[in-house]
Amino acid sequence: MTSPPTTALPDTVHHLLAQGEPWVGMGESALTEFIVEFAPAAVTRGHIARYVRTTTDLAHAGDRMTPAILQRMLRRVRDIGHAVVIPVCERCGRERIIGRAPDERRVCKPCTDALRG
């Protein structure tokens, strides 16, 4: 039995293109290819799609609530030459993958460990 087709990829591409740069500058086919290469698993693309539907400016908001997978994706977009704003740790201000600390702040792992210590 085959699984039903997913609309996560086309929906993600559509929502990102609607947000403007850098996505429009990448173009639809290159953006689609980028997402498939970055997130080869359909389940990961589904996670990305769910978050992308809830934001209006993923590339420039610097939102600390951005899930780790999308923080990684933004870094990759920056690495290929596009201007994006990467969320930073609330505690140290460094650009690291951030998550929820015990006190509910959005901080990096070293700061989470320091808060727990």
N, CA, C and O atoms as a DFTB+ gen file, in Angstrom:
468 C
 N C O
     1  1       0.852      -1.176       0.000
     2  2       0.000       0.000       0.000
     3  2       0.898       1.239       0.000
     4  3       1.861       1.312       0.763
     5  1       0.584       2.194      -0.843
     6  2       1.365       3.430      -0.887
     7  2       0.692       4.489      -0.031
     8  3      -0.522       4.474       0.170
     9  1       1.515       5.415       0.471
    10  2       0.941       6.473       1.290
    11  2       0.363       7.556       0.390
    12  3       0.804       7.721      -0.748
    13  1      -0.626       8.298       0.897
    14  2      -1.235       9.336       0.085
    15  2      -0.231      10.452      -0.210
    16  3       0.682      10.683       0.582
    17  1      -0.391      11.146      -1.344
    18  2       0.537      12.222      -1.667
    19  2       0.425      13.349      -0.642
    20  3      -0.646      13.609      -0.093
    21  1       1.540      14.001      -0.403
    22  2       1.545      15.091       0.556
    23  2       1.574      16.429      -0.174
    24  3       2.183      16.563      -1.235
    25  1       0.914      17.399       0.408
    26  2       0.937      18.743      -0.168
    27  2       1.875      19.643       0.626
    28  3       1.932      20.848       0.380
    29  1       2.607      19.072       1.573
    30  2       3.476      19.887       2.427
    31  2       4.507      20.668       1.618
    32  3       4.717      21.852       1.881
    33  1       5.146      20.043       0.653
    34  2       6.190      20.725      -0.112
    35  2       5.626      21.876      -0.942
    36  3       6.115      22.998      -0.818
    37  1       4.607      21.640      -1.793
    38  2       4.089      22.774      -2.566
    39  2       3.507      23.878      -1.679
    40  3       3.639      25.059      -2.000
    41  1       2.866      23.504      -0.566
    42  2       2.327      24.511       0.354
    43  2       3.445      25.345       0.968
    44  3       3.331      26.566       1.076
    45  1       4.517      24.688       1.365
    46  2       5.652      25.398       1.956
    47  2       6.247      26.373       0.949
    48  3       6.493      27.536       1.270
    49  1       6.474      25.902      -0.249
    50  2       7.046      26.763      -1.290
    51  2       6.124      27.948      -1.548
    52  3       6.591      29.083      -1.637
    53  1       4.838      27.703      -1.667
    54  2       3.865      28.782      -1.903
    55  2       3.899      29.824      -0.782
    56  3       3.942      31.025      -1.052
    57  1       3.879      29.370       0.468
    58  2       3.881      30.293       1.610
    59  2       5.195      31.078       1.690
    60  3       5.184      32.270       1.998
    61  1       6.311      30.424       1.417
    62  2       7.591      31.135       1.455
    63  2       7.684      32.167       0.329
    64  3       8.140      33.287       0.558
    65  1       7.265      31.809      -0.864
    66  2       7.300      32.760      -1.973
    67  2       6.429      33.980      -1.677
    68  3       6.772      35.097      -2.063
    69  1       5.313      33.770      -0.999
    70  2       4.422      34.885      -0.646
    71  2       5.074      35.840       0.354
    72  3       4.649      36.989       0.479
    73  1       6.107      35.372       1.070
    74  2       6.791      36.207       2.061
    75  2       7.836      37.122       1.429
    76  3       8.378      37.986       2.117
    77  1       8.131      36.962       0.161
    78  2       9.099      37.837      -0.509
    79  2      10.515      37.302      -0.430
    80  3      10.742      36.096      -0.522
    81  1      11.464      38.210      -0.258
    82  2      12.880      37.833      -0.241
    83  2      13.245      37.135       1.062
    84  3      12.652      37.441       2.096
    85  1      14.174      36.232       1.050
    86  2      15.029      35.806      -0.055
    87  2      14.394      34.743      -0.939
    88  3      14.970      34.344      -1.951
    89  1      13.216      34.289      -0.558
    90  2      12.582      33.152      -1.225
    91  2      12.288      33.446      -2.688
    92  3      12.541      32.603      -3.549
    93  1      11.754      34.640      -2.986
    94  2      11.435      34.992      -4.369
    95  2      12.711      35.013      -5.209
    96  3      12.719      34.567      -6.356
    97  1      13.783      35.535      -4.625
    98  2      15.057      35.591      -5.328
    99  2      15.613      34.217      -5.660
   100  3      16.350      34.055      -6.633
   101  1      15.258      33.230      -4.849
   102  2      15.710      31.866      -5.122
   103  2      14.939      31.271      -6.299
   104  3      15.470      30.438      -7.033
   105  1      13.705      31.691      -6.477
   106  2      12.850      31.137      -7.527
   107  2      12.178      29.861      -7.069
   108  3      12.701      29.141      -6.218
   109  1      11.018      29.584      -7.637
   110  2      10.207      28.444      -7.201
   111  2      10.928      27.108      -7.338
   112  3      10.925      26.309      -6.401
   113  1      11.540      26.854      -8.481
   114  2      12.167      25.536      -8.675
   115  2      13.398      25.373      -7.784
   116  3      13.601      24.305      -7.207
   117  1      14.225      26.420      -7.664
   118  2      15.412      26.325      -6.806
   119  2      15.004      26.203      -5.337
   120  3      15.649      25.479      -4.578
   121  1      13.944      26.901      -4.929
   122  2      13.469      26.810      -3.553
   123  2      12.942      25.407      -3.266
   124  3      13.216      24.841      -2.207
   125  1      12.197      24.856      -4.194
   126  2      11.688      23.486      -4.035
   127  2      12.846      22.510      -3.903
   128  3      12.847      21.653      -3.020
   129  1      13.825      22.643      -4.778
   130  2      15.005      21.770      -4.746
   131  2      15.766      21.935      -3.429
   132  3      16.208      20.949      -2.838
   133  1      15.916      23.165      -2.976
   134  2      16.601      23.448      -1.720
   135  2      15.910      22.749      -0.550
   136  3      16.571      22.120       0.277
   137  1      14.584      22.856      -0.479
   138  2      13.835      22.256       0.636
   139  2      13.950      20.739       0.597
   140  3      14.134      20.108       1.638
   141  1      13.846      20.146      -0.587
   142  2      13.954      18.685      -0.705
   143  2      15.347      18.220      -0.281
   144  3      15.487      17.199       0.392
   145  1      16.374      18.972      -0.677
   146  2      17.737      18.608      -0.281
   147  2      17.941      18.803       1.224
   148  3      18.554      17.966       1.886
   149  1      17.423      19.910       1.758
   150  2      17.595      20.202       3.174
   151  2      16.820      19.214       4.047
   152  3      17.324      18.753       5.071
   153  1      15.602      18.897       3.640
   154  2      14.725      18.032       4.431
   155  2      14.208      16.898       3.550
   156  3      13.071      16.951       3.080
   157  1      15.031      15.868       3.319
   158  2      14.608      14.791       2.420
   159  2      13.415      13.975       2.936
   160  3      12.681      13.388       2.142
   161  1      13.222      13.937       4.238
   162  2      12.113      13.154       4.794
   163  2      10.816      13.958       4.748
   164  3      10.777      15.120       5.152
   165  1       9.764      13.328       4.255
   166  2       8.462      13.993       4.149
   167  2       7.969      14.479       5.513
   168  3       7.339      15.532       5.605
   169  1       8.253      13.716       6.568
   170  2       7.787      14.128       7.898
   171  2       8.452      15.437       8.324
   172  3       7.808      16.282       8.946
   173  1       9.718      15.610       8.001
   174  2      10.423      16.854       8.328
   175  2       9.850      18.001       7.523
   176  3       9.667      19.096       8.053
   177  1       9.565      17.770       6.252
   178  2       8.947      18.811       5.429
   179  2       7.574      19.167       5.972
   180  3       7.143      20.315       5.861
   181  1       6.883      18.199       6.559
   182  2       5.584      18.482       7.190
   183  2       5.731      19.409       8.381
   184  3       4.915      20.312       8.567
   185  1       6.772      19.197       9.198
   186  2       7.037      20.086      10.340
   187  2       7.334      21.497       9.846
   188  3       6.836      22.480      10.396
   189  1       8.146      21.581       8.807
   190  2       8.479      22.887       8.235
   191  2       7.205      23.569       7.716
   192  3       6.991      24.756       7.964
   193  1       6.375      22.829       7.006
   194  2       5.143      23.383       6.434
   195  2       4.220      23.932       7.513
   196  3       3.648      25.010       7.353
   197  1       4.073      23.195       8.613
   198  2       3.187      23.653       9.691
   199  2       3.641      24.992      10.253
   200  3       2.815      25.869      10.507
   201  1       4.945      25.160      10.451
   202  2       5.426      26.426      11.009
   203  2       5.349      27.552       9.979
   204  3       4.951      28.669      10.311
   205  1       5.721      27.271       8.750
   206  2       5.729      28.297       7.705
   207  2       4.332      28.890       7.520
   208  3       4.194      30.078       7.232
   209  1       3.305      28.068       7.683
   210  2       1.927      28.572       7.558
   211  2       1.581      29.571       8.656
   212  3       0.654      30.364       8.491
   213  1       2.305      29.551       9.771
   214  2       1.957      30.419      10.906
   215  2       2.762      31.712      10.950
   216  3       2.517      32.551      11.817
   217  1       3.705      31.894      10.049
   218  2       4.561      33.073      10.087
   219  2       4.431      33.871       8.796
   220  3       4.110      33.322       7.742
   221  1       4.685      35.167       8.893
   222  2       4.588      36.012       7.705
   223  2       5.948      36.473       7.202
   224  3       6.047      37.002       6.095
   225  1       7.002      36.281       7.998
   226  2       8.334      36.737       7.581
   227  2       9.418      35.904       8.239
   228  3      10.189      36.404       9.057
   229  1       9.469      34.646       7.880
   230  2      10.425      33.721       8.476
   231  2      11.860      34.217       8.343
   232  3      12.641      34.096       9.286
   233  1      12.216      34.767       7.198
   234  2      13.612      35.130       6.922
   235  2      14.100      36.353       7.680
   236  3      15.305      36.512       7.874
   237  1      13.190      37.221       8.112
   238  2      13.628      38.484       8.707
   239  2      13.128      38.738      10.120
   240  3      13.532      39.724      10.737
   241  1      12.271      37.892      10.650
   242  2      11.673      38.141      11.964
   243  2      12.638      37.903      13.119
   244  3      12.545      38.578      14.143
   245  1      13.556      36.962      12.976
   246  2      14.446      36.621      14.084
   247  2      13.676      36.095      15.284
   248  3      14.088      36.281      16.429
   249  1      12.565      35.442      15.019
   250  2      11.660      34.959      16.064
   251  2      12.293      33.829      16.870
   252  3      12.664      32.796      16.312
   253  1      12.412      34.021      18.159
   254  2      13.012      33.003      19.026
   255  2      12.156      31.746      19.146
   256  3      12.639      30.713      19.610
   257  1      10.912      31.820      18.740
   258  2      10.041      30.647      18.798
   259  2      10.201      29.763      17.554
   260  3       9.553      28.722      17.450
   261  1      11.043      30.164      16.629
   262  2      11.286      29.382      15.421
   263  2      11.846      28.009      15.806
   264  3      12.839      27.933      16.529
   265  1      11.224      26.927      15.334
   266  2      11.719      25.586      15.660
   267  2      13.163      25.379      15.181
   268  3      13.610      26.021      14.231
   269  1      13.866      24.491      15.842
   270  2      15.275      24.231      15.531
   271  2      15.498      23.872      14.065
   272  3      16.474      24.325      13.466
   273  1      14.617      23.071      13.478
   274  2      14.805      22.679      12.077
   275  2      14.793      23.903      11.174
   276  3      15.546      23.962      10.203
   277  1      13.950      24.877      11.482
   278  2      13.902      26.085      10.669
   279  2      15.052      27.031      10.987
   280  3      15.478      27.792      10.118
   281  1      15.564      26.998      12.215
   282  2      16.768      27.763      12.516
   283  2      17.924      27.227      11.665
   284  3      18.725      27.997      11.134
   285  1      17.997      25.921      11.546
   286  2      19.042      25.307      10.718
   287  2      18.844      25.663       9.242
   288  3      19.809      25.931       8.526
   289  1      17.595      25.664       8.800
   290  2      17.312      26.001       7.413
   291  2      17.709      27.454       7.121
   292  3      18.280      27.738       6.068
   293  1      17.411      28.367       8.043
   294  2      17.802      29.775       7.852
   295  2      19.317      29.913       7.752
   296  3      19.821      30.698       6.949
   297  1      20.034      29.159       8.557
   298  2      21.501      29.194       8.473
   299  2      21.980      28.729       7.100
   300  3      22.895      29.315       6.521
   301  1      21.368      27.696       6.596
   302  2      21.748      27.182       5.277
   303  2      21.440      28.216       4.199
   304  3      22.235      28.402       3.278
   305  1      20.298      28.889       4.301
   306  2      19.944      29.934       3.334
   307  2      20.983      31.054       3.387
   308  3      21.410      31.559       2.349
   309  1      21.383      31.435       4.585
   310  2      22.418      32.463       4.735
   311  2      23.743      31.980       4.140
   312  3      24.445      32.746       3.480
   313  1      24.078      30.728       4.373
   314  2      25.339      30.173       3.876
   315  2      25.435      30.191       2.350
   316  3      26.534      30.236       1.797
   317  1      24.290      30.157       1.672
   318  2      24.335      30.216       0.210
   319  2      24.197      31.652      -0.299
   320  3      24.038      31.877      -1.499
   321  1      24.259      32.623       0.622
   322  2      24.374      34.011       0.203
   323  2      23.167      34.911       0.334
   324  3      23.179      36.026      -0.187
   325  1      22.127      34.465       1.014
   326  2      20.928      35.293       1.166
   327  2      20.899      35.954       2.545
   328  3      21.386      35.398       3.530
   329  1      20.322      37.143       2.590
   330  2      20.219      37.883       3.853
   331  2      19.029      37.369       4.658
   332  3      17.889      37.429       4.197
   333  1      19.296      36.869       5.849
   334  2      18.255      36.419       6.778
   335  2      18.655      36.838       8.187
   336  3      19.818      37.142       8.451
   337  1      17.681      36.850       9.084
   338  2      17.937      37.153      10.491
   339  2      17.795      35.853      11.274
   340  3      16.746      35.209      11.253
   341  1      18.859      35.485      11.956
   342  2      18.888      34.245      12.726
   343  2      18.501      34.558      14.180
   344  3      19.045      35.491      14.769
   345  1      17.574      33.794      14.762
   346  2      17.246      34.017      16.173
   347  2      18.473      33.819      17.061
   348  3      19.318      32.973      16.771
   349  1      18.572      34.587      18.132
   350  2      19.699      34.472      19.055
   351  2      19.200      34.108      20.449
   352  3      18.028      34.289      20.776
   353  1      20.114      33.594      21.254
   354  2      19.823      33.188      22.624
   355  2      19.408      34.399      23.459
   356  3      20.057      35.444      23.410
   357  1      18.336      34.256      24.216
   358  2      17.863      35.329      25.099
   359  2      18.838      35.639      26.218
   360  3      18.898      36.772      26.695
   361  1      19.593      34.654      26.635
   362  2      20.481      34.837      27.786
   363  2      21.849      35.389      27.397
   364  3      22.313      36.364      27.989
   365  1      22.500      34.775      26.407
   366  2      23.870      35.181      26.056
   367  2      23.938      36.018      24.781
   368  3      24.957      36.654      24.512
   369  1      22.864      36.024      23.996
   370  2      22.838      36.804      22.772
   371  2      23.597      36.189      21.610
   372  3      23.730      36.804      20.552
   373  1      24.094      34.978      21.806
   374  2      24.846      34.315      20.733
   375  2      23.906      33.658      19.734
   376  3      22.770      33.301      20.047
   377  1      24.418      33.516      18.538
   378  2      23.666      32.865      17.479
   379  2      23.927      31.363      17.552
   380  3      24.901      30.853      16.999
   381  1      23.045      30.684      18.237
   382  2      23.111      29.227      18.368
   383  2      21.705      28.681      18.213
   384  3      20.731      29.432      18.274
   385  1      21.598      27.390      18.013
   386  2      20.273      26.774      17.980
   387  2      19.678      26.947      19.377
   388  3      20.294      26.578      20.377
   389  1      18.490      27.504      19.428
   390  2      17.877      27.772      20.731
   391  2      16.613      26.940      20.915
   392  3      15.930      26.572      19.959
   393  1      16.338      26.664      22.169
   394  2      15.152      25.913      22.558
   395  2      14.615      26.479      23.862
   396  3      15.056      27.538      24.307
   397  1      13.684      25.795      24.466
   398  2      13.040      26.280      25.687
   399  2      13.842      25.861      26.917
   400  3      14.150      24.684      27.107
   401  1      14.172      26.846      27.744
   402  2      14.906      26.598      28.988
   403  2      13.920      26.205      30.095
   404  3      12.707      26.321      29.920
   405  1      14.448      25.740      31.238
   406  2      13.565      25.370      32.349
   407  2      12.676      26.529      32.811
   408  3      11.574      26.308      33.314
   409  1      13.159      27.763      32.639
   410  2      12.358      28.921      33.065
   411  2      11.530      29.497      31.914
   412  3      11.030      30.618      32.009
   413  1      11.385      28.733      30.830
   414  2      10.580      29.069      29.663
   415  2      11.217      30.083      28.717
   416  3      10.629      30.388      27.680
   417  1      12.393      30.615      29.035
   418  2      13.079      31.489      28.088
   419  2      13.580      30.649      26.925
   420  3      13.715      29.431      27.046
   421  1      13.857      31.293      25.803
   422  2      14.390      30.619      24.624
   423  2      15.894      30.843      24.609
   424  3      16.373      31.934      24.298
   425  1      16.632      29.790      24.950
   426  2      18.080      29.907      25.113
   427  2      18.799      28.736      24.438
   428  3      18.189      27.726      24.086
   429  1      20.111      28.903      24.269
   430  2      20.944      27.855      23.671
   431  2      21.236      26.756      24.701
   432  3      20.942      26.915      25.885
   433  1      21.805      25.665      24.250
   434  2      22.106      24.540      25.150
   435  2      23.076      24.917      26.258
   436  3      22.820      24.563      27.409
   437  1      24.201      25.631      25.975
   438  2      25.079      25.997      27.076
   439  2      24.367      26.846      28.155
   440  3      24.620      26.680      29.348
   441  1      23.489      27.740      27.724
   442  2      22.763      28.550      28.706
   443  2      21.727      27.715      29.454
   444  3      21.499      27.930      30.645
   445  1      21.096      26.761      28.760
   446  2      20.156      25.853      29.423
   447  2      20.897      25.064      30.497
   448  3      20.411      24.931      31.621
   449  1      22.071      24.541      30.154
   450  2      22.857      23.784      31.121
   451  2      23.241      24.663      32.304
   452  3      23.188      24.205      33.446
   453  1      23.628      25.915      32.062
   454  2      24.003      26.830      33.143
   455  2      22.806      27.141      34.045
   456  3      22.961      27.257      35.261
   457  1      21.632      27.275      33.466
   458  2      20.431      27.552      34.253
   459  2      20.049      26.355      35.128
   460  3      19.534      26.520      36.234
   461  1      20.308      25.159      34.618
   462  2      19.985      23.956      35.383
   463  2      21.035      23.685      36.473
   464  3      20.739      23.080      37.504
   465  1      22.273      24.152      36.216
   466  2      23.403      23.865      37.119
   467  2      23.301      24.649      38.351
   468  3      24.160      24.539      39.226
